[in-house]
Short mmCIF file of C-alpha atoms in Angstrom, two decimals:
data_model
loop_
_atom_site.label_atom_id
_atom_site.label_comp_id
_atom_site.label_asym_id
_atom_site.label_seq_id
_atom_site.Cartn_x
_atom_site.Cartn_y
_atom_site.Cartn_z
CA UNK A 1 35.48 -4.73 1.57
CA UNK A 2 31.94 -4.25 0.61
CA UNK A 3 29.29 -6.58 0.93
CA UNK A 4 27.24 -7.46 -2.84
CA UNK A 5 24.57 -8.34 -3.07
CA UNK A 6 22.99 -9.69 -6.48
CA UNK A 7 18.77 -9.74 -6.63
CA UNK A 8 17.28 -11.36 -9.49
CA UNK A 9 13.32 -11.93 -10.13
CA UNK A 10 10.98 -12.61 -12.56
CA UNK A 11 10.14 -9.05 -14.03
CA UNK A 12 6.95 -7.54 -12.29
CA UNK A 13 6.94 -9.55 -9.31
CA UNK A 14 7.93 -6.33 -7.36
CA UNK A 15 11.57 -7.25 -7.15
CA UNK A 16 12.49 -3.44 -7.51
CA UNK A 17 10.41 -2.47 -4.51
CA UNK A 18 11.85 -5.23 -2.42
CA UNK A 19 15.20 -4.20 -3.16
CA UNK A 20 14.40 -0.82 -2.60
CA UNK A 21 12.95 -1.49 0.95
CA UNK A 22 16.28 -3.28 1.83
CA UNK A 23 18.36 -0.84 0.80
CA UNK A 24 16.09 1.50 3.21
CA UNK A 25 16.55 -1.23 5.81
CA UNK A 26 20.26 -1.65 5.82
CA UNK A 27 21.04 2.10 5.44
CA UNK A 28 18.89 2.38 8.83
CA UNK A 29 20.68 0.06 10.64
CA UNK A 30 23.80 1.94 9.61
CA UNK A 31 25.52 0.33 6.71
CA UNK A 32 26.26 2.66 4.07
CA UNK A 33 24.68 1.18 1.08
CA UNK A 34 24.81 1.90 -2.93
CA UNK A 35 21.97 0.49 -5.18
CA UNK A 36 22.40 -0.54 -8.84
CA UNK A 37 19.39 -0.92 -11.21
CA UNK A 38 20.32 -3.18 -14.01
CA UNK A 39 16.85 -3.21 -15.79
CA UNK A 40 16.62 -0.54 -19.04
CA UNK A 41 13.44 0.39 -17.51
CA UNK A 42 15.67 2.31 -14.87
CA UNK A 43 13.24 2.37 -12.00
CA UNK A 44 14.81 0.27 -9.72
CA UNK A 45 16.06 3.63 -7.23
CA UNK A 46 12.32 5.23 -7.78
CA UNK A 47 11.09 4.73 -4.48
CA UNK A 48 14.88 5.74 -2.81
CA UNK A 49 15.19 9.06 -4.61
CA UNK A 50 11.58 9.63 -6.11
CA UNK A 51 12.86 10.11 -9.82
CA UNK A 52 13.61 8.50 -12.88
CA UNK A 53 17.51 9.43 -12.54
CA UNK A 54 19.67 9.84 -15.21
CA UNK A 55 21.29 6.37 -16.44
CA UNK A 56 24.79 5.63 -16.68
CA UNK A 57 23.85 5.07 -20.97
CA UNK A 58 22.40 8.70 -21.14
CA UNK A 59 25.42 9.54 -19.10
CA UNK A 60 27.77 8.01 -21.40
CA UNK A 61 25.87 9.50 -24.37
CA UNK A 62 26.55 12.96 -23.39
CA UNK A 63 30.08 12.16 -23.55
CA UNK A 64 30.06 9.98 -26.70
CA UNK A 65 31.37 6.89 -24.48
CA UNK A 66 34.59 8.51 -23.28
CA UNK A 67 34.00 6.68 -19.85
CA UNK A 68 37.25 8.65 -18.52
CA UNK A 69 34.98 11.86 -18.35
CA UNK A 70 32.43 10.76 -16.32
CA UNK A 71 32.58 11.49 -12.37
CA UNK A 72 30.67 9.49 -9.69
CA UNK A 73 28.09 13.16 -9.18
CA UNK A 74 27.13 12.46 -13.18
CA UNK A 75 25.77 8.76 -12.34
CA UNK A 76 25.13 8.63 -8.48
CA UNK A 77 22.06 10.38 -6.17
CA UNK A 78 21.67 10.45 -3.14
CA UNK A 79 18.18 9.43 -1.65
CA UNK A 80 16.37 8.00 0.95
CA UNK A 81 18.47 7.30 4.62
CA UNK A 82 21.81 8.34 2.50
CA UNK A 83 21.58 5.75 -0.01
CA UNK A 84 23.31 5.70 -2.59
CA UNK A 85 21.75 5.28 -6.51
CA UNK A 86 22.73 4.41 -9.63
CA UNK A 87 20.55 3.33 -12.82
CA UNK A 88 22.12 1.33 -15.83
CA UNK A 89 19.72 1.81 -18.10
CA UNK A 90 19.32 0.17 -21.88
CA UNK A 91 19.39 0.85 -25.26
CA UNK A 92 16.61 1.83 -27.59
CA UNK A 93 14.37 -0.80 -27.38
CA UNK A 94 15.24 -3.43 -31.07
CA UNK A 95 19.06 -1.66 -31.00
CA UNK A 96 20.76 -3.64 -28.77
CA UNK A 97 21.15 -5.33 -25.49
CA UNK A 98 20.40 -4.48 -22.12
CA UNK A 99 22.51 -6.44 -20.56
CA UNK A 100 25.59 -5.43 -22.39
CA UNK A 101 24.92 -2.00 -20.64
CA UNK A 102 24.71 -3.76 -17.47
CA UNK A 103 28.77 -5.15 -17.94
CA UNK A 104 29.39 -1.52 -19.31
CA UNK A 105 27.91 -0.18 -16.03
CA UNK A 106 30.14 -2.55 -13.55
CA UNK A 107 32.98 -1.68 -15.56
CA UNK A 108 32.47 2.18 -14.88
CA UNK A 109 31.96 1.83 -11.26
CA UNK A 110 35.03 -0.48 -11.53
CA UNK A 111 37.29 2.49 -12.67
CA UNK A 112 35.96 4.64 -10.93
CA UNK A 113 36.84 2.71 -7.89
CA UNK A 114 33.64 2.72 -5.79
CA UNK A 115 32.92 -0.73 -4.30
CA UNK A 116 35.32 -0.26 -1.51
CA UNK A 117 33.78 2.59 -0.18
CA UNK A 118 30.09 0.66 0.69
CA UNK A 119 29.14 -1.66 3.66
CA UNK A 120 27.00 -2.96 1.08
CA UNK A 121 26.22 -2.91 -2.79
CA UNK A 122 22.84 -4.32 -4.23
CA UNK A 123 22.65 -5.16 -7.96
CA UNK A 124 19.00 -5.30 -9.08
CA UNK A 125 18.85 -7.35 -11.81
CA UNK A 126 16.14 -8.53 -13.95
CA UNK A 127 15.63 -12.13 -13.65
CA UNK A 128 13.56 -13.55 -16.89
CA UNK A 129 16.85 -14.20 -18.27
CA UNK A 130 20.32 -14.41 -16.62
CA UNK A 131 22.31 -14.67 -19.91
CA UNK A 132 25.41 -12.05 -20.61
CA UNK A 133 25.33 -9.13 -18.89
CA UNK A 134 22.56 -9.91 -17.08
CA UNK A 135 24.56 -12.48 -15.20
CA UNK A 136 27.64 -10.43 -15.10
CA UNK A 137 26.64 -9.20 -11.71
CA UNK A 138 26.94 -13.16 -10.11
CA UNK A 139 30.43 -12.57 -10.84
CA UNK A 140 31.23 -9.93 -8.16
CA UNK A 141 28.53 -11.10 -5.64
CA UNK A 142 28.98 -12.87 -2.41
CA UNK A 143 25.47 -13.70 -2.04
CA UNK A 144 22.30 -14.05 -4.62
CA UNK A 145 18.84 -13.92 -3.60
CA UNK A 146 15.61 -14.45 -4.93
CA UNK A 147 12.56 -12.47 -5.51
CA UNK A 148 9.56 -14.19 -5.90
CA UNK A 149 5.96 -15.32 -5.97
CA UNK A 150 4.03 -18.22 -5.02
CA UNK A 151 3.39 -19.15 -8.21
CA UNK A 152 4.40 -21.70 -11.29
CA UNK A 153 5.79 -18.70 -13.53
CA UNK A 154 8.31 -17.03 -10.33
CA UNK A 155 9.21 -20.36 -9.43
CA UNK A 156 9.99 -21.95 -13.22
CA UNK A 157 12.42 -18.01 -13.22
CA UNK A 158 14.00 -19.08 -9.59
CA UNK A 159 14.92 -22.48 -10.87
CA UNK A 160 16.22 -20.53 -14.00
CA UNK A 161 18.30 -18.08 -11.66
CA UNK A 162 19.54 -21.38 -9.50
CA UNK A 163 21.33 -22.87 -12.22
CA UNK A 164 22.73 -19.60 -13.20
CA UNK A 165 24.23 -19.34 -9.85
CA UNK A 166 25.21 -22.97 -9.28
CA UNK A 167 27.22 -21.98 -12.29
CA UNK A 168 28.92 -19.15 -11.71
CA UNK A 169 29.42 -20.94 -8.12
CA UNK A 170 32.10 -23.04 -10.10
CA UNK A 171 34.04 -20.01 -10.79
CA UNK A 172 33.29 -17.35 -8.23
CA UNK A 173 32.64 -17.04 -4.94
CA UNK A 174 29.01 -16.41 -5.36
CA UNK A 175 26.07 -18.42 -3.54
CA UNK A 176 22.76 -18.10 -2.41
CA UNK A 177 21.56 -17.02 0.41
CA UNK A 178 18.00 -17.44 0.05
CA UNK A 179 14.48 -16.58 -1.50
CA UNK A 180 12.13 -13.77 -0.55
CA UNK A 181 8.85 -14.08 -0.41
CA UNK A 182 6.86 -11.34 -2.18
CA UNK A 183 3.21 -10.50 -2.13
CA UNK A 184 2.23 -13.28 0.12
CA UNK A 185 -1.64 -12.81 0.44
CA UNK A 186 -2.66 -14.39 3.81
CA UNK A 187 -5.97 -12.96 3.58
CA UNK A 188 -7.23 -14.79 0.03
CA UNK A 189 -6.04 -17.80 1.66
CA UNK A 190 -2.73 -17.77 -0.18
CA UNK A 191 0.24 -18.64 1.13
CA UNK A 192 3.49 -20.13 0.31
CA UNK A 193 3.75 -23.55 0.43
CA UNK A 194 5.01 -24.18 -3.59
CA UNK A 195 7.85 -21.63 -2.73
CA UNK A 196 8.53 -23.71 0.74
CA UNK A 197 8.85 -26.59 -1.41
CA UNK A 198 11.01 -25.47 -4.17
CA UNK A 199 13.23 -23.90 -1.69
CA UNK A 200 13.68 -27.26 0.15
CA UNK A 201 14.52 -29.24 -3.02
CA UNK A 202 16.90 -26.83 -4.35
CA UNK A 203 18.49 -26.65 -0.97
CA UNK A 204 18.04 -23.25 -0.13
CA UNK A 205 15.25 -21.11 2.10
CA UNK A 206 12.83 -18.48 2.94
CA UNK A 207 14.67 -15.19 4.03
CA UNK A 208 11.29 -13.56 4.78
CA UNK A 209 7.43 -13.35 3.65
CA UNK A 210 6.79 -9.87 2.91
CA UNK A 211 2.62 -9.07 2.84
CA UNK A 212 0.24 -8.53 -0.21
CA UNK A 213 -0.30 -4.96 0.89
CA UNK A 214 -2.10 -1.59 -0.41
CA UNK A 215 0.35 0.57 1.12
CA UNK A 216 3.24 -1.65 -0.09
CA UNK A 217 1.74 -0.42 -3.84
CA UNK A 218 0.74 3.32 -2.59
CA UNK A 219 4.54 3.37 -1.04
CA UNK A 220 6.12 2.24 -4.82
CA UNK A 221 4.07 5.29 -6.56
CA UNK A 222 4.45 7.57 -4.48
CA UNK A 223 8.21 7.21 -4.89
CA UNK A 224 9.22 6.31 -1.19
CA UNK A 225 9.51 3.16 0.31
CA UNK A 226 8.15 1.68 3.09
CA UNK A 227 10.00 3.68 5.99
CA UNK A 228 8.58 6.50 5.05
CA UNK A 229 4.89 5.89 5.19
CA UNK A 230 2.62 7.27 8.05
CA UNK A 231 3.10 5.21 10.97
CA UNK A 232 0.71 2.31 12.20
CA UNK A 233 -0.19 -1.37 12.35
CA UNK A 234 0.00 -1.92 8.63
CA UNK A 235 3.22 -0.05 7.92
CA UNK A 236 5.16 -2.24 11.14
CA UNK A 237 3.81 -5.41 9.60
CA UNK A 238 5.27 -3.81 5.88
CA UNK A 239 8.53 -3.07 7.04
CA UNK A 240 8.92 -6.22 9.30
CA UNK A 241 10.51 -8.67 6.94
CA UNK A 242 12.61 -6.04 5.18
CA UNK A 243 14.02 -5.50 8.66
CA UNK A 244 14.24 -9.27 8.79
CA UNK A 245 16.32 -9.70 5.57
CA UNK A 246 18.64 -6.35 6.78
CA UNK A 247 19.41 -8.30 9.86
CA UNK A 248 20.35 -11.70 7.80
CA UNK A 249 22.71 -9.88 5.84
CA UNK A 250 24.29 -7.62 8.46
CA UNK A 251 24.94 -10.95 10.21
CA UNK A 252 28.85 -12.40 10.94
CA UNK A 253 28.63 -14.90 8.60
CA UNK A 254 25.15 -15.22 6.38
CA UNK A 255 24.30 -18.37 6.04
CA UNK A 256 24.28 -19.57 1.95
CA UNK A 257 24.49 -22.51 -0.12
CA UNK A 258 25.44 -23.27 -4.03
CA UNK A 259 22.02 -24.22 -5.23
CA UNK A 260 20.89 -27.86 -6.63
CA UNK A 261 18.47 -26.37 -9.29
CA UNK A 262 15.71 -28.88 -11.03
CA UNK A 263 14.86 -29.81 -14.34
CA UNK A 264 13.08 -27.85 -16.60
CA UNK A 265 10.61 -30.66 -16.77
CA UNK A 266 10.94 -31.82 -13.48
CA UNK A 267 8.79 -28.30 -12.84
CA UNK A 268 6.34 -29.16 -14.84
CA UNK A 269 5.98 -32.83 -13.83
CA UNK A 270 5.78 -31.93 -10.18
CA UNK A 271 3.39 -29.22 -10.17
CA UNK A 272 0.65 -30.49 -9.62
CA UNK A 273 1.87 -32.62 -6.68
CA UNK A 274 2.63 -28.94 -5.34
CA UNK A 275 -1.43 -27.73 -5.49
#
């Protein structure tokens, strides 16, 4: 039975990349691993395979929706460390919804009967709003975690994503195991003491602190991930907490809780207790 995995994050906090490095991460440490972008932007798998891949919507397209003539080859590549990619993809932008294509996509790899055959399967899922199929992926998960930033706008989106989760928890087995910390700029004096605190009062944690780095940035265009930079100081200290969040999730038993999320207003009451 395979491990999933659902990662949700305000859009352009560099939730694609992080997912991307722990797919790396995992795969390394031996877990056969399949990633699923659920973003119509489709570039979740970039720095795994270094292309735009075809989507399982242009897929269907070509066979005017007949999902029993697609195979796994016309939807899955191959990339980085053996892992396994698949895109989603959307609709024209103004013709419909993206995260109806999402549902259609876990339906697919449903029939086609692939989530037995991973150690692990990652939904990436955009985060600014967890509504249809956008949340279907909190059905199937075991565990949910958080991308994010040390700032008012990631944090208001995790809140957002914890009382998604807290209520699928009702239903399904899902929980969450934690929060990443993304883009953490020690050297500006930032830090990450807002997302410390939010992660306290929801009842959750920090899963790791991952750097405000050049070579994180030169590693996402370049189409690779982290792994497979040129070796030295800054790449170990890159790769460090992806390694970190690998191990957490390769553990016996991950630890997780059902998130108590805040109020909306609560936010914006507190914040400035939180400078």
């Amino acid at each position: 039975m395979s491990l999933i995995l659902a990662v949700y994050g305000k859009g352009g906090i560099g939730k694609s990349t992080t997912t991307a490095n722990i797919s790396a991460a995992l795969a390394l440490k031996g877990a056969k691993v399949l990633q699923i972008g659920c973003d119509p932007k489709h570039d979740s798998t970039f720095p795994l395979t270094g292309t735009l891949q075809k989507t399982v919507i242009e897929a269907l397209e070509e066979v005017d929706f007949h999902h029993e003539e697609l195979t796994e080859e016309d939807i899955i590549e191959t990339g980085f460390g053996g892992v396994d990619a698949l895109e989603a993809g959307g609709p024209p932008a103004g013709s419909g919804c993206g995260g109806y294509v999402v549902g259609e996509a876990v339906k697919l790899l449903q029939e086609l009967g692939v989530y037995d055959r991973y150690d692990v399967i990652l939904f990436d899922v955009l985060g600014d709003v967890v509504c249809g199929g956008f949340s279907a992926p909190l059905t199937y998960a075991d565990y949910a975690v958080i991308i994010a930033t040390n700032d008012f706008d990631s944090i208001f989106a995790a809140n957002r994503l914890c009382m998604a989760i807290e209520q699928k928890s009702t239903r399904y087995k899902v929980q969450l195991a934690g929060i990443v910390a993304n883009r953490v700029d020690y050297a500006k004096g930032g830090g990450t003491n807002m997302l410390e605190q939010f992660a306290d009062k929801v009842g959750t944690k920090l899963l790791a602190r991952v750097p405000y780095h050049e070579l994180i940035r030169k590693s996402r265009f370049a189409g690779k991930t982290m792994f497979q930079m040129e070796d030295g100081p800054d790449k170990d200290e890159c790769v460090k907490p992806y390694n970190e969040i690998a191990d957490f999730l390769l553990s016996t038993e991950p630890s997780a809780s059902v998130p108590a999320p805040i109020g909306d207003r609560e936010i914006f009451d507190i914040v400035g207790g939180w400078q």
